[in-house]
Amino acid sequence: MNPIALMLFVIIVVITLIITYWAAKRTNTTSEFYTAGGGLTGWQNGLAIAGDYLSAASFLGIAGAIALTGFDGFFYSIGYLVAYLVVLYIVAEPLRNLGKYTIADMINARFDQKKVRGVAALSTITIVIFYMIAQLVGAGALIQLLLGIDYWLAVLIVGLMMTIYVLFGGMTATSWVQIIKAVLLMLGTVVISFLVLAKFNFNILTMFDEIKTLTPLGEKYINPGVKYTNSLDTISMMAALVLGTAGLPHILMRFFTVKDAKTARSSVVTATWVIGIFYILTIFLGFGAAAFVGAADIMEANSAGNMAAPLLAHALGGDFLMSFVSAVAFATILAVVAGLVLSGASAFAHDIYGQIIKKGKVTEKQQMKAARYASVAVAILSIILALFAQKMNVAFLVSLAFCVAASANLPVIIFTIYWKRFNTAGAITGVITGLVTALVLVAISPSVLNPDPGVAILTGTAIFPLTNPAIVSIPAGFLGAFIGTILSTKRDEKKYAEVIVKANTGMK
């Protein structure tokens, strides 16, 4: 057990628990629990969004993917970054103006139907579970490496911590943990990038030239095609990454934590700058790990490459830097999973319990109690599933969550805002079609079925050839919403005039 790592881990835990205690005294209503009472400023929410978005997939998964596969790993950085342009220009402002706590609230601004709210909540919970698995896998591998404890115990520790944040501190605690984590993550990434560049005499061109001789892949390392030999698979994955963010419930929920659409827009601009700088720096994390750690040592620590960044920190700065980077990665995971638990709990407590089961006739106390029960349930289910996904790269696992979000949520969000003819039947059909198509194709893909034992979740032959089905499931979601609307005789166009004004102006 690394004593420096243990000390830094304890410091991170103590700081976050102090924040939770402080936030708990300020969390008395459902609005404060779900959205911090809408009291965050633009820069605060921007940093919190960055903290929510820069997950274990970004810090651990992408560094490992670039280190092992070169340019193909950088596809993740490109996709995650470009995705925020979709959020900024298409979704952020209308969502803030129409919604209250959840995506289902936003859709129900136009379709006041229990069925619409129910399928939207189901989609949210499914995406949250997918994303949570990735974070817990990263956490398990990290703590296992640093503290020398078993993977399953590491996953349980993180699961317990994230549940405490949400149960007691709600969105206020989650937001401030995310803000602090974003600052620490950027600090750690800049320091490592500086040290890597120093090894190449601060010459990026020299780095690109020398990296070809420092990896077994040689010239192939800086060209696409090492991992993604199928061009359709590459396009499919990029479609999931670019379009998925605009359907991620835990990211979209952050737009309800500010007072108005203008602040929401400024927070996205702040987040985009922070996120953009980080993803550019992932080149140095990945190249540095490949050059100064080596593929063999990276895979020995974790077969999916998830420990590349901490191992690089150790190679460049010894135990202290490795411990600091690992503690930051731990804070990263805690911040993201807390946001995920909160969005999953809100979907159940607010949408399913409060609006469908209780028909809106629910007290603040009842809804807060339901949200806390739901938080525990989401955490337990995610922990159980994460125990079976230990050998999978976390960046890849997150790309599957993005696929589900882009297939099930995005078509309905866009049509709700921009299509006059769109109706209740189309909304329900769109969510179900996108969700089912994505889940079924993932289940029969090489991501789940692989003839080589230990490579995927199950041993077997894949029926669907692509590792990420977004190229099929996203059009299926849009097509399902379109056909459901066209075939239905019910028209909801009168409500559209009110929605379009509210979406663009924020007028109630």
Short mmCIF file of C-alpha atoms in Angstrom, two decimals:
data_model
loop_
_atom_site.label_atom_id
_atom_site.label_comp_id
_atom_site.label_asym_id
_atom_site.label_seq_id
_atom_site.Cartn_x
_atom_site.Cartn_y
_atom_site.Cartn_z
CA MET A 1 0.00 0.00 0.00
CA ASN A 2 1.34 3.41 -1.03
CA PRO A 3 1.27 5.64 2.12
CA ILE A 4 1.39 8.91 0.13
CA ALA A 5 -1.52 7.74 -2.03
CA LEU A 6 -3.49 6.73 1.04
CA MET A 7 -2.88 10.15 2.65
CA LEU A 8 -4.03 12.04 -0.47
CA PHE A 9 -7.05 9.78 -0.85
CA VAL A 10 -8.02 10.49 2.77
CA ILE A 11 -7.60 14.25 2.20
CA ILE A 12 -9.88 14.11 -0.87
CA VAL A 13 -12.50 12.12 1.07
CA VAL A 14 -12.38 14.49 4.06
CA ILE A 15 -12.72 17.60 1.86
CA THR A 16 -15.70 16.15 0.00
CA LEU A 17 -17.38 15.05 3.24
CA ILE A 18 -16.97 18.57 4.67
CA ILE A 19 -18.61 19.94 1.51
CA THR A 20 -21.41 17.42 1.89
CA TYR A 21 -21.98 18.40 5.52
CA TRP A 22 -22.08 22.09 4.54
CA ALA A 23 -24.45 21.39 1.65
CA ALA A 24 -26.72 19.16 3.72
CA LYS A 25 -27.66 22.12 5.93
CA ARG A 26 -28.70 24.01 2.78
CA THR A 27 -30.69 21.19 1.19
CA ASN A 28 -34.24 21.20 2.51
CA THR A 29 -36.47 21.32 -0.58
CA THR A 30 -36.72 19.23 -3.76
CA SER A 31 -35.49 22.21 -5.79
CA GLU A 32 -32.36 22.45 -3.64
CA PHE A 33 -31.87 18.67 -3.78
CA TYR A 34 -32.23 18.33 -7.58
CA THR A 35 -30.90 21.66 -8.88
CA ALA A 36 -29.18 23.49 -5.98
CA GLY A 37 -32.13 25.90 -6.06
CA GLY A 38 -31.00 27.25 -9.44
CA GLY A 39 -28.45 29.40 -7.62
CA LEU A 40 -25.18 28.63 -9.43
CA THR A 41 -23.46 31.34 -11.48
CA GLY A 42 -22.33 30.82 -15.08
CA TRP A 43 -18.66 30.14 -14.25
CA GLN A 44 -19.58 27.89 -11.32
CA ASN A 45 -21.93 25.81 -13.42
CA GLY A 46 -19.42 25.81 -16.29
CA LEU A 47 -16.74 24.31 -14.07
CA ALA A 48 -19.28 21.89 -12.60
CA ILE A 49 -20.31 20.79 -16.11
CA ALA A 50 -16.64 20.25 -16.96
CA GLY A 51 -16.22 18.33 -13.72
CA ASP A 52 -19.25 16.21 -14.58
CA TYR A 53 -18.17 15.62 -18.17
CA LEU A 54 -14.44 14.94 -17.66
CA SER A 55 -15.04 11.51 -16.22
CA ALA A 56 -12.92 8.40 -15.67
CA ALA A 57 -13.42 7.74 -19.37
CA SER A 58 -11.69 11.00 -20.21
CA PHE A 59 -8.80 10.89 -17.77
CA LEU A 60 -8.14 7.16 -17.47
CA GLY A 61 -9.78 5.61 -20.53
CA ILE A 62 -8.61 8.04 -23.23
CA ALA A 63 -5.04 8.16 -21.94
CA GLY A 64 -4.96 4.36 -22.07
CA ALA A 65 -6.63 4.20 -25.47
CA ILE A 66 -4.14 6.65 -27.02
CA ALA A 67 -1.19 4.93 -25.33
CA LEU A 68 -2.17 1.51 -26.72
CA THR A 69 -3.73 2.36 -30.10
CA GLY A 70 -2.40 5.81 -30.99
CA PHE A 71 -4.57 7.94 -33.25
CA ASP A 72 -7.58 5.63 -32.83
CA GLY A 73 -7.64 6.48 -29.12
CA PHE A 74 -7.71 10.19 -29.94
CA PHE A 75 -11.06 9.69 -31.70
CA TYR A 76 -12.62 9.77 -28.22
CA SER A 77 -11.10 13.19 -27.48
CA ILE A 78 -12.34 14.61 -30.79
CA GLY A 79 -15.84 13.21 -30.35
CA TYR A 80 -16.30 14.35 -26.75
CA LEU A 81 -15.12 17.88 -27.59
CA VAL A 82 -17.19 18.41 -30.75
CA ALA A 83 -20.25 17.11 -28.87
CA TYR A 84 -20.42 20.31 -26.83
CA LEU A 85 -21.06 22.36 -29.94
CA VAL A 86 -24.26 20.35 -30.46
CA VAL A 87 -25.26 21.05 -26.86
CA LEU A 88 -24.44 24.77 -27.13
CA TYR A 89 -26.20 25.53 -30.41
CA ILE A 90 -29.19 23.16 -30.33
CA VAL A 91 -30.14 22.02 -26.84
CA ALA A 92 -28.89 24.15 -23.93
CA GLU A 93 -31.12 27.23 -24.07
CA PRO A 94 -34.46 25.58 -25.01
CA LEU A 95 -33.90 22.86 -22.43
CA ARG A 96 -33.29 25.39 -19.65
CA ASN A 97 -36.37 27.38 -20.62
CA LEU A 98 -38.72 24.40 -20.89
CA GLY A 99 -37.51 22.09 -18.12
CA LYS A 100 -37.58 22.06 -14.36
CA TYR A 101 -35.67 19.10 -12.91
CA THR A 102 -35.40 16.37 -15.59
CA ILE A 103 -35.49 15.69 -19.35
CA ALA A 104 -39.01 14.36 -18.91
CA ASP A 105 -40.07 17.77 -17.54
CA MET A 106 -38.81 19.41 -20.71
CA ILE A 107 -40.67 16.98 -23.00
CA ASN A 108 -43.81 17.26 -20.89
CA ALA A 109 -43.81 21.02 -21.41
CA ARG A 110 -45.38 20.05 -24.73
CA PHE A 111 -46.90 16.60 -24.06
CA ASP A 112 -48.60 16.35 -20.71
CA GLN A 113 -48.81 12.57 -20.73
CA LYS A 114 -47.78 9.99 -18.12
CA LYS A 115 -46.58 7.59 -20.81
CA VAL A 116 -44.15 10.15 -22.25
CA ARG A 117 -42.76 10.90 -18.81
CA GLY A 118 -42.48 7.19 -18.03
CA VAL A 119 -40.47 6.22 -21.13
CA ALA A 120 -38.24 9.31 -20.75
CA ALA A 121 -37.51 8.34 -17.13
CA LEU A 122 -36.80 4.73 -18.19
CA SER A 123 -34.32 5.97 -20.81
CA THR A 124 -32.63 8.22 -18.24
CA ILE A 125 -32.18 5.39 -15.74
CA THR A 126 -30.76 3.06 -18.45
CA ILE A 127 -28.18 5.65 -19.58
CA VAL A 128 -27.21 6.40 -15.98
CA ILE A 129 -26.57 2.70 -15.30
CA PHE A 130 -24.35 2.35 -18.40
CA TYR A 131 -22.35 5.43 -17.47
CA MET A 132 -22.07 4.41 -13.83
CA ILE A 133 -20.57 1.05 -14.75
CA ALA A 134 -17.74 2.81 -16.58
CA GLN A 135 -16.96 5.09 -13.63
CA LEU A 136 -16.98 2.24 -11.12
CA VAL A 137 -14.74 0.07 -13.32
CA GLY A 138 -12.24 2.95 -13.46
CA ALA A 139 -12.49 3.48 -9.72
CA GLY A 140 -11.98 -0.20 -8.96
CA ALA A 141 -8.88 -0.45 -11.14
CA LEU A 142 -7.43 2.77 -9.69
CA ILE A 143 -7.86 1.96 -6.01
CA GLN A 144 -6.76 -1.64 -6.61
CA LEU A 145 -3.49 -0.36 -8.12
CA LEU A 146 -2.79 2.31 -5.50
CA LEU A 147 -3.97 0.73 -2.27
CA GLY A 148 -3.51 -2.93 -3.11
CA ILE A 149 -7.07 -3.97 -2.23
CA ASP A 150 -9.38 -6.22 -4.22
CA TYR A 151 -11.32 -4.79 -7.17
CA TRP A 152 -14.73 -5.64 -5.68
CA LEU A 153 -13.89 -3.90 -2.40
CA ALA A 154 -12.67 -0.81 -4.26
CA VAL A 155 -15.96 -0.64 -6.19
CA LEU A 156 -17.93 -0.93 -2.94
CA ILE A 157 -15.95 1.92 -1.34
CA VAL A 158 -16.67 4.28 -4.23
CA GLY A 159 -20.30 3.18 -4.32
CA LEU A 160 -20.68 3.99 -0.63
CA MET A 161 -19.01 7.40 -0.96
CA MET A 162 -21.12 8.54 -3.91
CA THR A 163 -24.31 7.47 -2.16
CA ILE A 164 -23.40 9.56 0.91
CA TYR A 165 -22.88 12.69 -1.23
CA VAL A 166 -26.26 12.39 -2.89
CA LEU A 167 -28.27 11.27 0.14
CA PHE A 168 -27.19 14.20 2.28
CA GLY A 169 -25.85 16.96 0.04
CA GLY A 170 -27.92 16.69 -3.14
CA MET A 171 -26.99 18.89 -6.11
CA THR A 172 -25.23 21.55 -4.01
CA ALA A 173 -22.67 19.09 -2.66
CA THR A 174 -22.36 17.36 -6.02
CA SER A 175 -21.75 20.67 -7.83
CA TRP A 176 -18.98 21.85 -5.50
CA VAL A 177 -17.28 18.46 -5.54
CA GLN A 178 -17.37 18.69 -9.35
CA ILE A 179 -15.95 22.25 -9.34
CA ILE A 180 -13.03 21.34 -7.06
CA LYS A 181 -12.38 18.18 -9.02
CA ALA A 182 -12.33 20.08 -12.36
CA VAL A 183 -9.67 22.48 -11.03
CA LEU A 184 -7.53 19.64 -9.62
CA LEU A 185 -7.88 17.57 -12.79
CA MET A 186 -6.77 20.44 -15.01
CA LEU A 187 -3.83 21.12 -12.68
CA GLY A 188 -2.69 17.50 -12.77
CA THR A 189 -3.11 17.24 -16.55
CA VAL A 190 -1.17 20.47 -17.21
CA VAL A 191 1.70 19.34 -14.95
CA ILE A 192 2.00 15.94 -16.65
CA SER A 193 1.74 17.49 -20.12
CA PHE A 194 4.50 19.97 -19.23
CA LEU A 195 6.76 17.15 -18.03
CA VAL A 196 6.10 15.09 -21.16
CA LEU A 197 6.87 18.05 -23.43
CA ALA A 198 10.05 18.72 -21.45
CA LYS A 199 11.22 15.21 -22.35
CA PHE A 200 10.93 16.21 -26.02
CA ASN A 201 12.62 19.62 -25.51
CA PHE A 202 9.21 21.36 -25.71
CA ASN A 203 8.99 20.52 -29.42
CA ILE A 204 5.70 18.92 -30.46
CA LEU A 205 7.05 17.95 -33.90
CA THR A 206 9.94 16.12 -32.24
CA MET A 207 7.44 14.27 -30.05
CA PHE A 208 5.47 13.09 -33.09
CA ASP A 209 8.67 11.98 -34.84
CA GLU A 210 10.15 10.12 -31.87
CA ILE A 211 6.93 8.44 -30.75
CA LYS A 212 6.97 6.33 -33.91
CA THR A 213 10.21 4.72 -32.76
CA LEU A 214 9.16 4.32 -29.12
CA THR A 215 6.13 2.06 -29.63
CA PRO A 216 5.83 -1.42 -31.17
CA LEU A 217 3.29 -0.05 -33.68
CA GLY A 218 5.86 2.18 -35.36
CA GLU A 219 4.49 4.35 -38.17
CA LYS A 220 0.99 2.92 -37.66
CA TYR A 221 0.80 4.56 -34.24
CA ILE A 222 0.08 8.07 -35.55
CA ASN A 223 -2.35 6.90 -38.25
CA PRO A 224 -5.93 5.64 -37.87
CA GLY A 225 -6.74 1.96 -38.32
CA VAL A 226 -4.94 0.24 -35.43
CA LYS A 227 -8.07 -0.53 -33.41
CA TYR A 228 -10.87 0.55 -35.71
CA THR A 229 -10.12 -1.35 -38.88
CA ASN A 230 -13.78 -1.17 -39.90
CA SER A 231 -14.56 2.36 -41.15
CA LEU A 232 -18.27 1.91 -40.36
CA ASP A 233 -17.39 1.10 -36.77
CA THR A 234 -15.32 4.29 -36.53
CA ILE A 235 -18.13 6.42 -37.97
CA SER A 236 -20.63 4.73 -35.67
CA MET A 237 -18.56 5.42 -32.56
CA MET A 238 -17.99 9.06 -33.56
CA ALA A 239 -21.73 9.53 -34.17
CA ALA A 240 -22.41 8.26 -30.64
CA LEU A 241 -19.83 10.59 -29.09
CA VAL A 242 -20.78 13.73 -31.05
CA LEU A 243 -24.55 13.36 -30.65
CA GLY A 244 -24.71 11.53 -27.32
CA THR A 245 -23.84 14.43 -25.02
CA ALA A 246 -27.01 16.29 -26.03
CA GLY A 247 -29.01 13.37 -24.62
CA LEU A 248 -27.07 12.63 -21.43
CA PRO A 249 -29.41 13.20 -18.46
CA HIS A 250 -26.73 14.06 -15.88
CA ILE A 251 -25.22 16.73 -18.18
CA LEU A 252 -28.57 18.21 -19.27
CA MET A 253 -29.72 18.31 -15.64
CA ARG A 254 -26.97 20.84 -14.94
CA PHE A 255 -28.77 23.48 -17.02
CA PHE A 256 -31.50 23.59 -14.38
CA THR A 257 -29.01 24.68 -11.69
CA VAL A 258 -28.79 28.25 -13.05
CA LYS A 259 -31.38 31.03 -12.93
CA ASP A 260 -32.00 31.59 -16.67
CA ALA A 261 -31.09 30.61 -20.24
CA LYS A 262 -28.46 33.34 -20.58
CA THR A 263 -26.56 31.94 -17.61
CA ALA A 264 -26.98 28.41 -18.99
CA ARG A 265 -25.44 29.55 -22.28
CA SER A 266 -22.48 31.24 -20.55
CA SER A 267 -21.89 28.13 -18.45
CA VAL A 268 -21.64 26.01 -21.62
CA VAL A 269 -19.08 28.44 -23.06
CA THR A 270 -16.98 28.18 -19.87
CA ALA A 271 -17.28 24.40 -19.89
CA THR A 272 -16.30 24.19 -23.57
CA TRP A 273 -13.07 26.12 -22.96
CA VAL A 274 -12.08 23.92 -20.01
CA ILE A 275 -13.07 20.71 -21.79
CA GLY A 276 -11.37 21.77 -25.04
CA ILE A 277 -8.04 22.46 -23.34
CA PHE A 278 -8.22 19.16 -21.47
CA TYR A 279 -8.88 17.04 -24.55
CA ILE A 280 -6.00 18.66 -26.44
CA LEU A 281 -3.74 17.70 -23.53
CA THR A 282 -4.83 14.04 -23.72
CA ILE A 283 -2.38 13.72 -26.63
CA PHE A 284 0.49 14.30 -24.17
CA LEU A 285 -1.00 11.88 -21.64
CA GLY A 286 -1.35 9.11 -24.21
CA PHE A 287 1.92 9.68 -26.07
CA GLY A 288 3.79 10.08 -22.79
CA ALA A 289 2.43 6.80 -21.43
CA ALA A 290 3.34 5.00 -24.64
CA ALA A 291 6.88 6.41 -24.63
CA PHE A 292 7.84 6.35 -20.93
CA VAL A 293 5.73 3.50 -19.51
CA GLY A 294 5.28 1.15 -22.46
CA ALA A 295 2.33 -0.92 -23.66
CA ALA A 296 3.44 -4.06 -21.80
CA ASP A 297 3.56 -2.38 -18.37
CA ILE A 298 0.29 -0.52 -19.01
CA MET A 299 -1.52 -3.73 -19.87
CA GLU A 300 0.07 -5.58 -16.96
CA ALA A 301 -1.44 -3.05 -14.54
CA ASN A 302 -4.82 -3.17 -16.29
CA SER A 303 -5.53 -5.10 -19.50
CA ALA A 304 -7.83 -2.35 -20.83
CA GLY A 305 -5.17 0.37 -20.36
CA ASN A 306 -7.11 2.31 -17.73
CA MET A 307 -4.03 2.92 -15.53
CA ALA A 308 -1.88 4.62 -18.20
CA ALA A 309 -2.16 8.15 -16.71
CA PRO A 310 -1.20 7.21 -13.12
CA LEU A 311 1.69 5.05 -14.38
CA LEU A 312 2.92 7.95 -16.54
CA ALA A 313 2.78 10.24 -13.50
CA HIS A 314 4.93 7.73 -11.60
CA ALA A 315 7.44 7.51 -14.44
CA LEU A 316 7.77 11.31 -14.59
CA GLY A 317 7.38 12.39 -10.98
CA GLY A 318 7.69 9.37 -8.72
CA ASP A 319 5.33 8.28 -5.97
CA PHE A 320 4.07 11.74 -5.05
CA LEU A 321 2.93 12.74 -8.55
CA MET A 322 1.41 9.31 -9.11
CA SER A 323 -0.43 9.58 -5.80
CA PHE A 324 -1.65 13.09 -6.60
CA VAL A 325 -2.88 12.09 -10.06
CA SER A 326 -4.57 8.98 -8.67
CA ALA A 327 -6.26 10.99 -5.92
CA VAL A 328 -7.49 13.47 -8.56
CA ALA A 329 -8.78 10.57 -10.66
CA PHE A 330 -10.55 9.28 -7.56
CA ALA A 331 -12.13 12.72 -7.02
CA THR A 332 -13.08 12.70 -10.71
CA ILE A 333 -14.94 9.45 -10.32
CA LEU A 334 -16.66 10.51 -7.09
CA ALA A 335 -17.87 13.75 -8.67
CA VAL A 336 -19.22 12.10 -11.81
CA VAL A 337 -20.93 9.18 -10.10
CA ALA A 338 -22.62 11.53 -7.64
CA GLY A 339 -24.09 13.46 -10.58
CA LEU A 340 -25.18 10.22 -12.21
CA VAL A 341 -26.86 8.90 -9.08
CA LEU A 342 -28.66 12.23 -8.69
CA SER A 343 -30.01 12.19 -12.26
CA GLY A 344 -31.13 8.57 -11.94
CA ALA A 345 -32.78 9.25 -8.59
CA SER A 346 -34.58 12.33 -9.94
CA ALA A 347 -35.96 10.32 -12.86
CA PHE A 348 -37.46 7.82 -10.46
CA ALA A 349 -38.51 10.05 -7.57
CA HIS A 350 -39.72 13.07 -9.53
CA ASP A 351 -40.98 11.51 -12.77
CA ILE A 352 -42.13 7.98 -11.91
CA TYR A 353 -43.07 8.32 -8.25
CA GLY A 354 -44.05 11.98 -7.98
CA GLN A 355 -45.78 12.59 -11.33
CA ILE A 356 -46.98 9.14 -12.45
CA ILE A 357 -47.68 7.11 -9.30
CA LYS A 358 -48.74 10.02 -7.06
CA LYS A 359 -50.15 12.10 -9.99
CA GLY A 360 -48.31 15.21 -8.82
CA LYS A 361 -49.96 15.06 -5.40
CA VAL A 362 -46.77 14.53 -3.43
CA THR A 363 -45.28 16.49 -0.55
CA GLU A 364 -41.70 17.77 -0.44
CA LYS A 365 -40.93 15.26 2.32
CA GLN A 366 -42.32 12.31 0.35
CA GLN A 367 -40.38 13.21 -2.79
CA MET A 368 -37.11 13.74 -0.91
CA LYS A 369 -37.56 10.36 0.77
CA ALA A 370 -38.25 8.68 -2.59
CA ALA A 371 -35.19 10.35 -4.13
CA ARG A 372 -32.95 9.02 -1.38
CA TYR A 373 -34.33 5.49 -1.69
CA ALA A 374 -33.85 5.68 -5.46
CA SER A 375 -30.25 6.85 -5.01
CA VAL A 376 -29.45 3.74 -2.99
CA ALA A 377 -31.15 1.48 -5.56
CA VAL A 378 -29.26 3.01 -8.52
CA ALA A 379 -25.97 2.70 -6.64
CA ILE A 380 -26.52 -0.96 -5.73
CA LEU A 381 -27.50 -1.98 -9.27
CA SER A 382 -24.52 -0.16 -10.79
CA ILE A 383 -22.08 -1.76 -8.34
CA ILE A 384 -23.36 -5.25 -9.16
CA LEU A 385 -23.03 -4.69 -12.92
CA ALA A 386 -19.56 -3.09 -12.57
CA LEU A 387 -18.24 -6.26 -10.96
CA PHE A 388 -18.73 -8.07 -14.30
CA ALA A 389 -17.07 -5.41 -16.50
CA GLN A 390 -13.63 -5.21 -14.87
CA LYS A 391 -11.63 -5.92 -18.05
CA MET A 392 -13.34 -3.36 -20.32
CA ASN A 393 -11.87 0.05 -21.23
CA VAL A 394 -13.85 2.78 -19.49
CA ALA A 395 -13.78 5.14 -22.49
CA PHE A 396 -15.38 2.42 -24.57
CA LEU A 397 -18.03 1.69 -21.92
CA VAL A 398 -18.96 5.38 -21.85
CA SER A 399 -19.26 5.44 -25.65
CA LEU A 400 -22.04 2.85 -25.28
CA ALA A 401 -23.88 5.16 -22.85
CA PHE A 402 -23.50 7.97 -25.38
CA CYS A 403 -24.99 5.67 -28.03
CA VAL A 404 -28.11 5.01 -25.94
CA ALA A 405 -28.47 8.73 -25.14
CA ALA A 406 -28.17 9.76 -28.80
CA SER A 407 -30.60 7.04 -29.91
CA ALA A 408 -33.34 7.39 -27.30
CA ASN A 409 -33.25 10.97 -25.97
CA LEU A 410 -31.84 13.20 -28.69
CA PRO A 411 -34.50 12.56 -31.39
CA VAL A 412 -37.32 13.37 -28.97
CA ILE A 413 -35.58 16.47 -27.58
CA ILE A 414 -34.95 17.89 -31.06
CA PHE A 415 -38.43 17.10 -32.40
CA THR A 416 -40.07 18.51 -29.26
CA ILE A 417 -38.34 21.84 -29.83
CA TYR A 418 -38.27 22.11 -33.62
CA TRP A 419 -41.08 20.03 -35.24
CA LYS A 420 -44.60 21.43 -35.17
CA ARG A 421 -46.31 18.17 -36.22
CA PHE A 422 -44.56 16.09 -33.52
CA ASN A 423 -47.00 14.48 -31.07
CA THR A 424 -47.29 12.22 -28.03
CA ALA A 425 -47.26 8.97 -30.00
CA GLY A 426 -44.11 10.07 -31.82
CA ALA A 427 -42.36 10.91 -28.54
CA ILE A 428 -43.14 7.52 -27.01
CA THR A 429 -42.27 5.60 -30.18
CA GLY A 430 -39.02 7.51 -30.64
CA VAL A 431 -37.71 6.84 -27.12
CA ILE A 432 -38.68 3.16 -27.14
CA THR A 433 -37.35 2.51 -30.66
CA GLY A 434 -34.01 4.18 -30.01
CA LEU A 435 -33.59 2.61 -26.58
CA VAL A 436 -34.52 -0.95 -27.58
CA THR A 437 -32.52 -0.86 -30.82
CA ALA A 438 -29.38 0.36 -29.05
CA LEU A 439 -29.65 -2.15 -26.19
CA VAL A 440 -30.40 -5.14 -28.43
CA LEU A 441 -27.58 -4.36 -30.87
CA VAL A 442 -25.10 -3.84 -28.02
CA ALA A 443 -26.16 -7.19 -26.52
CA ILE A 444 -25.36 -9.07 -29.75
CA SER A 445 -22.25 -7.06 -30.67
CA PRO A 446 -18.54 -7.84 -30.18
CA SER A 447 -18.70 -5.60 -27.10
CA VAL A 448 -20.59 -8.33 -25.26
CA LEU A 449 -19.87 -11.48 -27.32
CA ASN A 450 -16.32 -12.45 -28.27
CA PRO A 451 -14.91 -15.90 -29.05
CA ASP A 452 -11.74 -15.14 -27.02
CA PRO A 453 -12.37 -15.67 -23.28
CA GLY A 454 -11.88 -12.57 -21.12
CA VAL A 455 -12.04 -10.05 -23.97
CA ALA A 456 -15.75 -9.24 -23.65
CA ILE A 457 -18.43 -9.87 -21.06
CA LEU A 458 -19.50 -13.22 -22.58
CA THR A 459 -17.71 -15.82 -24.68
CA GLY A 460 -19.47 -16.33 -28.02
CA THR A 461 -19.79 -15.18 -31.61
CA ALA A 462 -21.22 -11.71 -32.21
CA ILE A 463 -24.29 -11.45 -34.46
CA PHE A 464 -24.04 -7.69 -35.06
CA PRO A 465 -20.57 -6.76 -36.43
CA LEU A 466 -20.08 -3.23 -34.99
CA THR A 467 -18.79 -2.60 -31.46
CA ASN A 468 -20.91 0.56 -31.23
CA PRO A 469 -24.34 0.41 -32.94
CA ALA A 470 -24.97 4.19 -33.09
CA ILE A 471 -24.90 4.31 -36.90
CA VAL A 472 -28.02 2.12 -36.86
CA SER A 473 -29.72 2.97 -33.56
CA ILE A 474 -29.62 6.80 -33.88
CA PRO A 475 -31.44 6.84 -37.26
CA ALA A 476 -33.81 4.22 -35.81
CA GLY A 477 -34.69 6.60 -32.96
CA PHE A 478 -35.39 9.49 -35.35
CA LEU A 479 -37.31 7.20 -37.70
CA GLY A 480 -39.38 5.76 -34.85
CA ALA A 481 -40.33 9.28 -33.69
CA PHE A 482 -41.20 10.30 -37.26
CA ILE A 483 -43.29 7.22 -38.09
CA GLY A 484 -45.06 7.28 -34.70
CA THR A 485 -46.06 10.89 -35.36
CA ILE A 486 -47.21 10.34 -38.94
CA LEU A 487 -49.28 7.25 -38.13
CA SER A 488 -51.03 8.86 -35.17
CA THR A 489 -54.22 10.82 -35.77
CA LYS A 490 -53.78 12.89 -32.63
CA ARG A 491 -52.40 16.42 -33.21
CA ASP A 492 -50.63 18.46 -30.52
CA GLU A 493 -49.84 21.48 -32.68
CA LYS A 494 -51.70 24.04 -30.53
CA LYS A 495 -49.25 23.55 -27.70
CA TYR A 496 -46.31 24.04 -30.08
CA ALA A 497 -46.87 27.80 -30.42
CA GLU A 498 -46.58 28.20 -26.66
CA VAL A 499 -43.55 25.90 -26.49
CA ILE A 500 -41.60 27.65 -29.26
CA VAL A 501 -42.04 31.05 -27.59
CA LYS A 502 -41.07 29.69 -24.18
CA ALA A 503 -38.08 27.74 -25.58
CA ASN A 504 -36.62 30.84 -27.26
CA THR A 505 -37.48 33.54 -24.75
CA GLY A 506 -37.92 31.84 -21.39
CA MET A 507 -41.29 33.57 -20.94
CA LYS A 508 -43.63 31.57 -18.72
#
